[in-house]
């Protein structure tokens, strides 16, 4: 299907796009379906079953809370993150739930929400089944959904549709591979961001609307960093992980200003690696906010949400003459690369491991930075390839099912890797031995070969070798 950059970059909540955002959207969609089919008033109870990775790490990822909020009519984009805990607690206490904010039904999360940890639905590791029952316990409607990564949700009839390379939206420059994208750039003389801008207009948005939408995404990223560096405390969950971004910000000399937060001071020549500390800060700030269930930009997933903001902050603060136009080109080019991963492989940790989340985000960020720096399309493709090539095989093994360890630090390291990839590519002429298409294919194949216990189940790797306190 034709994917917009605004599908890849969405403003939502943490801690997981697949396990929080996706289930919330699925629950909301199911409740909407009951209303549209005229079954809402006849519904007396709702039951939900989570399968596979959703069941194994759902508690740590907040899947249960997300389902409740979605059934209540909330969306990841619109939910009040401060009011959400009380809304969920009320349902747990009253054992009643107002579907779509209106029709009350029986719903006790302890009995009406099941974690089927030993079962997996056939379409994807992140499967869920919703059932509406009447007052006699008869099934009125049942529906299966799959959360396929990045907050994307498909039903059982559309499994695999997230990788179809065309739909009914005609685009002036359709591409299904990096080779096709580069050929379009060669034939037209257009940059990758210009190709993406033209394709985005096919969705009915003007160029001005697209630019403003991308700047809104960029503002949300900056707001997330500001919250992350100014919020002290311990992250929720049994690990008792302390937020590190506020302390690091103070160590770097950062301080609050009237219109936000200060940026890096470039006047200190004593530490040539000081810039990497700022990159680390930006990534930690975002991912600590994500782990706390805060407002983040899915980019392209929540588990990897700190990478693109960190690299974009680096571009703005460490590039002379950087500004909004460069940020727009950055996000458009990053989106083009993200589309290739979404079409031809996966951005779901439950399907291909963390290489599909952190690896894809690192690759996208490298491409975006190269575009903002004025690289050629070939150099941009090389940047994306380098970043992913050195994230191949990355497992997803969150301790305690929480998006904290090793996820938060992993975003920081992948951000630095993205910047290095862009710098390496810009030192060359764009020619290289391994193509981005081959790396994406390899990532997909590696994910298929990877043992399931290393794909967001918390049954392997660090998740079992480090005891949760």
XYZ file of C-alpha atoms in Angstrom:
469
model
C 0.000 0.000 0.000
C 1.090 3.587 -0.438
C 2.557 4.772 2.865
C 2.762 8.404 3.877
C 5.546 9.926 5.922
C 2.776 10.795 8.378
C 2.069 7.078 8.795
C 5.665 6.484 9.840
C 5.881 9.539 12.109
C 2.854 9.758 14.390
C 2.419 11.527 17.706
C 1.312 9.025 20.328
C 2.217 7.593 23.729
C 4.799 5.199 25.119
C 6.127 2.747 25.800
C 5.627 0.651 22.645
C 4.189 1.226 19.184
C 3.475 -2.480 18.658
C 2.325 -3.277 22.193
C 0.723 -0.013 23.323
C -0.221 2.117 20.310
C -1.307 -0.831 18.131
C -3.569 -2.497 20.731
C -5.134 0.861 21.594
C -5.945 1.466 17.937
C -7.276 -2.069 17.513
C -9.525 -1.753 20.581
C -10.804 1.601 19.391
C -11.447 0.168 15.934
C -13.382 -2.769 17.411
C -15.568 -0.474 19.527
C -16.207 1.734 16.510
C -17.174 -1.343 14.513
C -19.775 -2.304 17.093
C -21.353 1.132 16.803
C -21.253 1.134 13.004
C -22.836 -2.339 12.785
C -25.642 -1.462 15.200
C -24.432 -3.933 17.832
C -23.267 -1.478 20.461
C -26.546 -1.283 22.409
C -26.882 -5.082 22.442
C -23.370 -5.581 23.800
C -23.301 -6.529 27.488
C -19.655 -7.556 27.834
C -16.376 -7.480 25.920
C -13.585 -10.050 26.095
C -10.056 -9.601 24.780
C -7.356 -12.205 24.150
C -3.723 -11.254 23.550
C -1.413 -13.775 21.879
C 2.264 -14.385 21.262
C 4.592 -11.476 21.938
C 1.667 -9.299 23.029
C 0.884 -11.815 25.749
C 4.487 -12.458 26.784
C 5.540 -8.825 27.248
C 2.155 -7.120 27.268
C 2.158 -6.262 30.977
C 5.526 -4.518 30.777
C 4.548 -2.719 27.575
C 1.197 -1.549 28.913
C -0.894 -3.537 26.437
C -3.618 -4.151 29.025
C -3.932 -0.443 29.790
C -3.898 0.390 26.095
C -6.774 -2.006 25.372
C -8.893 -0.443 28.106
C -8.223 3.067 26.829
C -8.994 2.073 23.240
C -12.314 0.496 24.204
C -13.158 3.690 26.074
C -12.765 5.552 22.792
C -9.293 6.996 23.348
C -6.638 7.217 20.635
C -2.837 7.362 20.968
C -2.858 10.812 19.382
C -5.604 12.277 21.547
C -5.480 10.562 24.937
C -4.690 12.747 27.928
C -1.591 10.998 29.283
C -2.055 12.588 32.701
C -5.689 11.456 33.012
C -5.171 7.977 31.501
C -4.059 6.152 34.706
C -7.193 7.233 36.575
C -9.391 6.155 33.646
C -7.855 2.671 33.690
C -8.035 2.400 37.478
C -11.729 3.282 37.389
C -12.425 0.368 35.043
C -10.409 -1.986 37.253
C -12.346 -0.895 40.326
C -15.855 -0.776 38.858
C -15.510 -3.762 36.491
C -17.475 -1.661 34.005
C -16.356 0.059 30.839
C -18.074 2.736 28.742
C -17.543 1.641 25.136
C -16.684 4.650 22.988
C -17.212 6.732 26.108
C -20.923 5.966 26.235
C -22.486 2.474 26.367
C -21.515 0.690 29.605
C -20.581 -3.010 29.470
C -19.072 -5.537 31.854
C -15.298 -5.544 31.719
C -13.014 -6.752 34.487
C -9.398 -6.677 33.240
C -8.567 -9.614 35.509
C -11.070 -11.944 33.813
C -12.107 -10.292 30.544
C -8.532 -9.711 29.324
C -6.504 -12.892 28.794
C -2.788 -13.234 28.071
C -2.441 -16.371 25.920
C 1.310 -16.718 26.441
C 1.638 -20.177 24.899
C -0.421 -19.459 21.800
C 0.267 -17.477 18.642
C -2.198 -16.477 15.950
C -1.146 -17.381 12.394
C -0.800 -13.917 10.883
C 1.811 -12.248 13.124
C 3.395 -12.654 16.581
C 1.414 -9.615 17.793
C -2.129 -10.986 17.535
C -5.279 -10.100 19.476
C -8.909 -11.186 19.405
C -11.862 -9.069 20.533
C -15.288 -10.551 21.316
C -18.578 -8.754 22.064
C -21.244 -10.723 23.962
C -24.916 -10.106 24.665
C -26.574 -10.408 28.077
C -26.977 -14.190 27.628
C -23.278 -14.647 26.870
C -23.831 -15.209 23.156
C -21.173 -13.959 20.775
C -22.341 -10.929 18.810
C -19.141 -10.070 17.016
C -15.543 -11.280 17.048
C -12.559 -9.817 15.271
C -8.850 -10.555 15.051
C -6.276 -7.789 14.649
C -2.515 -7.806 14.254
C -0.171 -5.054 15.437
C 2.487 -5.283 12.736
C 4.948 -2.653 13.937
C 5.113 1.109 14.211
C 1.521 1.314 15.423
C 0.184 -0.130 12.159
C -2.824 -2.421 12.681
C -4.366 -4.837 10.163
C -7.159 -7.364 10.531
C -7.059 -11.036 9.623
C -8.266 -10.290 6.075
C -5.404 -7.888 5.438
C -2.428 -9.766 6.875
C 0.557 -8.865 4.714
C -1.224 -5.840 3.242
C 1.245 -3.602 5.050
C 3.855 -4.743 2.527
C 1.892 -4.406 -0.706
C 3.661 -1.757 -2.765
C 0.638 -0.010 -4.250
C -2.965 0.765 -3.472
C -5.630 2.996 -4.957
C -3.649 6.172 -4.254
C -1.703 6.957 -7.455
C 1.643 8.620 -6.830
C 3.736 10.464 -9.418
C 6.941 8.653 -8.431
C 6.105 5.237 -6.936
C 9.032 3.125 -5.800
C 9.304 -0.263 -4.134
C 13.082 -0.496 -3.797
C 16.072 1.742 -3.256
C 17.184 0.965 -6.798
C 13.888 2.294 -8.159
C 14.144 5.385 -5.975
C 17.675 6.109 -7.193
C 16.585 5.627 -10.806
C 13.778 8.169 -10.337
C 16.313 10.634 -8.923
C 18.671 10.031 -11.866
C 15.943 10.437 -14.482
C 14.369 13.550 -12.966
C 17.337 15.207 -11.294
C 15.255 15.392 -8.110
C 16.503 14.832 -4.589
C 15.031 12.052 -2.459
C 13.193 14.594 -0.314
C 11.715 16.211 -3.438
C 10.457 12.836 -4.666
C 8.857 12.211 -1.299
C 7.281 15.673 -1.239
C 5.720 15.069 -4.656
C 4.391 11.671 -3.549
C 3.014 13.128 -0.320
C 0.938 15.594 -2.320
C -0.894 12.632 -3.870
C -2.561 12.121 -0.478
C -4.395 15.423 -0.937
C -2.105 17.699 1.050
C -0.563 20.882 -0.292
C 3.179 21.435 -0.073
C 2.556 24.018 2.656
C 0.412 21.558 4.639
C 3.068 18.855 4.342
C 5.787 21.206 5.545
C 3.676 22.401 8.470
C 2.789 18.798 9.367
C 6.458 17.838 9.421
C 7.334 20.883 11.508
C 4.621 19.821 13.959
C 6.329 16.424 14.191
C 9.644 18.184 14.792
C 8.071 20.390 17.485
C 6.684 17.289 19.210
C 10.158 15.720 19.163
C 11.667 18.836 20.712
C 8.931 18.957 23.362
C 9.654 15.331 24.244
C 13.344 16.127 24.725
C 12.455 19.114 26.923
C 10.257 16.937 29.134
C 12.906 14.239 29.253
C 15.719 16.504 30.441
C 13.551 18.280 33.011
C 11.722 15.326 34.604
C 13.464 13.595 37.495
C 12.537 10.291 39.065
C 12.381 6.542 38.575
C 10.794 4.831 35.597
C 7.736 2.646 36.249
C 8.153 -1.112 36.534
C 10.150 -3.485 38.687
C 13.588 -2.509 37.408
C 13.626 0.803 39.294
C 15.619 2.485 36.529
C 16.525 6.080 37.395
C 16.131 8.730 34.717
C 19.606 9.843 33.635
C 18.820 12.606 31.137
C 18.244 15.412 33.720
C 21.570 14.787 35.439
C 23.467 14.501 32.151
C 21.859 17.730 30.980
C 23.133 19.555 34.055
C 26.588 18.002 33.669
C 26.750 19.349 30.121
C 25.887 22.827 31.355
C 22.311 22.835 30.133
C 19.755 25.059 31.807
C 16.168 26.191 31.452
C 15.450 29.315 29.416
C 12.341 31.410 28.948
C 11.443 29.676 25.672
C 12.717 26.211 26.424
C 16.084 24.606 27.117
C 19.596 25.632 26.246
C 21.585 23.819 23.599
C 25.229 22.776 23.492
C 28.026 25.260 24.087
C 30.513 24.934 21.231
C 33.079 27.163 22.916
C 34.744 24.373 24.923
C 37.637 22.946 22.861
C 38.858 20.782 25.727
C 36.716 17.723 24.978
C 36.430 16.809 21.282
C 33.908 14.060 22.137
C 31.546 16.408 23.987
C 29.182 16.405 21.014
C 28.519 12.682 21.446
C 27.376 13.370 25.009
C 24.713 15.716 23.650
C 23.590 13.107 21.121
C 23.348 10.595 23.953
C 21.384 13.114 26.014
C 18.776 13.684 23.302
C 18.223 9.949 22.795
C 18.053 9.182 26.529
C 15.597 12.025 27.122
C 13.165 10.724 24.504
C 13.369 7.078 25.453
C 13.014 7.733 29.146
C 9.855 9.676 28.347
C 8.707 6.752 26.203
C 9.424 4.244 28.969
C 7.348 6.383 31.337
C 4.364 6.277 28.970
C 4.807 9.897 27.905
C 4.017 11.674 24.637
C 6.467 10.654 21.920
C 6.718 10.524 18.154
C 6.682 6.993 16.778
C 9.714 7.082 14.472
C 9.165 4.504 13.052
C 8.505 2.646 16.351
C 8.387 3.676 19.996
C 11.201 1.369 21.051
C 13.440 3.289 18.627
C 11.754 6.671 19.076
C 14.873 8.435 20.369
C 17.124 7.941 17.348
C 15.666 10.272 14.735
C 15.042 13.085 17.264
C 18.612 12.734 18.569
C 20.165 12.896 15.109
C 17.877 15.739 14.064
C 18.841 17.690 17.195
C 22.489 17.012 16.312
C 21.910 18.399 12.816
C 20.260 21.566 14.127
C 22.799 22.273 16.887
C 26.013 21.161 15.175
C 25.469 22.213 11.544
C 26.103 25.795 10.529
C 23.071 27.291 8.799
C 20.727 24.487 9.849
C 17.037 25.367 10.032
C 13.483 24.280 9.422
C 13.947 23.560 5.714
C 16.776 21.181 6.497
C 14.650 19.469 9.160
C 11.845 19.026 6.626
C 14.203 17.488 4.060
C 15.624 15.271 6.830
C 12.200 13.845 7.731
C 11.142 13.360 4.105
C 14.312 11.432 3.217
C 14.118 9.407 6.435
C 10.513 8.597 5.558
C 11.516 7.330 2.124
C 13.917 4.838 3.706
C 11.341 3.851 6.308
C 8.876 3.008 3.546
C 11.409 0.583 2.058
C 11.776 -1.245 5.373
C 8.016 -1.319 5.888
C 7.361 -2.637 2.372
C 10.186 -5.121 2.009
C 11.003 -6.362 5.507
C 9.532 -5.332 8.868
C 9.793 -2.713 11.596
C 8.357 -5.071 14.205
C 10.654 -6.323 16.958
C 8.308 -9.259 17.495
C 8.803 -10.301 13.885
C 12.486 -9.616 13.109
C 14.089 -8.550 16.386
C 15.424 -5.131 17.311
C 17.227 -4.830 13.975
C 13.769 -3.996 12.608
C 13.247 -1.217 15.150
C 16.556 0.337 16.184
C 18.235 -0.794 12.951
C 15.557 0.730 10.730
C 15.504 3.969 12.731
C 19.295 4.263 12.588
C 19.205 3.714 8.833
C 16.437 6.294 8.400
C 18.274 8.831 10.565
C 21.512 8.370 8.615
C 19.664 8.991 5.355
C 17.867 12.029 6.763
C 21.073 13.575 8.053
C 22.845 12.997 4.741
C 19.941 14.639 2.871
C 19.978 17.635 5.218
C 23.712 17.960 4.656
C 23.184 18.142 0.889
C 24.330 14.635 -0.063
C 23.558 13.073 -3.423
C 20.854 10.384 -3.623
C 23.589 7.749 -4.000
C 25.354 8.982 -0.861
C 22.063 8.976 1.026
C 21.364 5.387 -0.002
C 24.896 4.501 1.092
C 24.333 6.179 4.484
C 21.188 4.141 5.070
C 22.938 0.945 4.008
C 25.922 1.448 6.300
C 23.741 2.099 9.341
C 21.632 -1.026 8.858
C 24.522 -3.246 7.830
C 25.991 -2.778 11.294
C 22.722 -3.393 13.104
C 22.037 -6.748 11.441
C 21.147 -9.516 13.864
C 20.207 -7.204 16.734
C 17.921 -9.090 19.103
C 14.948 -7.748 21.048
C 15.292 -8.998 24.638
C 13.831 -6.387 27.009
C 14.374 -7.227 30.661
C 11.065 -7.668 32.443
C 9.205 -6.909 29.213
C 9.893 -3.203 29.837
C 11.144 -0.820 27.158
C 14.051 0.220 29.379
C 17.036 -2.148 29.451
C 18.738 -2.382 26.986
C 16.380 -0.240 24.895
C 17.157 3.243 26.235
C 20.952 3.074 25.889
C 20.591 1.237 22.582
C 18.883 4.305 21.100
C 21.817 6.491 22.106
C 24.408 4.199 20.537
C 22.351 3.754 17.356
C 22.061 7.548 17.029
C 25.845 7.908 17.089
C 26.100 5.051 14.601
C 23.684 6.850 12.244
C 25.801 10.001 12.319
C 28.972 8.008 11.672
C 27.285 6.241 8.751
C 26.324 9.562 7.166
C 29.825 10.970 7.636
C 31.423 7.879 6.090
C 29.090 8.028 3.085
C 29.679 11.724 2.482
C 33.425 11.087 2.309
C 32.765 8.908 -0.740
C 31.052 9.391 -4.087
C 28.082 7.132 -3.371
C 29.487 3.969 -4.901
C 29.708 0.999 -2.555
C 29.813 -2.774 -2.512
C 26.560 -3.694 -0.729
C 23.278 -2.098 -1.799
C 20.578 -0.946 0.599
C 18.133 -3.360 -1.045
C 20.444 -6.282 -0.286
C 20.819 -5.180 3.328
C 17.040 -4.878 3.742
C 16.610 -8.364 2.267
C 19.301 -9.669 4.618
C 17.607 -8.062 7.602
C 14.321 -9.717 6.641
C 15.978 -13.119 6.164
C 17.944 -12.786 9.417
C 14.711 -12.027 11.238
C 13.107 -15.160 9.832
C 16.070 -17.263 10.927
C 16.283 -15.694 14.398
C 14.965 -17.850 17.245
C 11.602 -16.630 18.500
C 12.890 -16.191 22.053
C 15.044 -13.290 20.817
C 12.094 -11.447 19.250
C 10.366 -9.395 21.970
C 9.295 -12.266 24.178
C 11.602 -11.693 27.184
C 12.417 -15.429 27.025
C 16.030 -15.059 25.879
C 19.168 -12.940 26.005
C 19.461 -10.240 28.654
C 15.863 -10.844 29.707
C 16.766 -14.189 31.246
C 20.433 -13.603 32.115
C 19.752 -10.536 34.240
C 17.468 -11.030 37.241
C 14.713 -8.433 37.531
C 14.686 -6.901 41.012
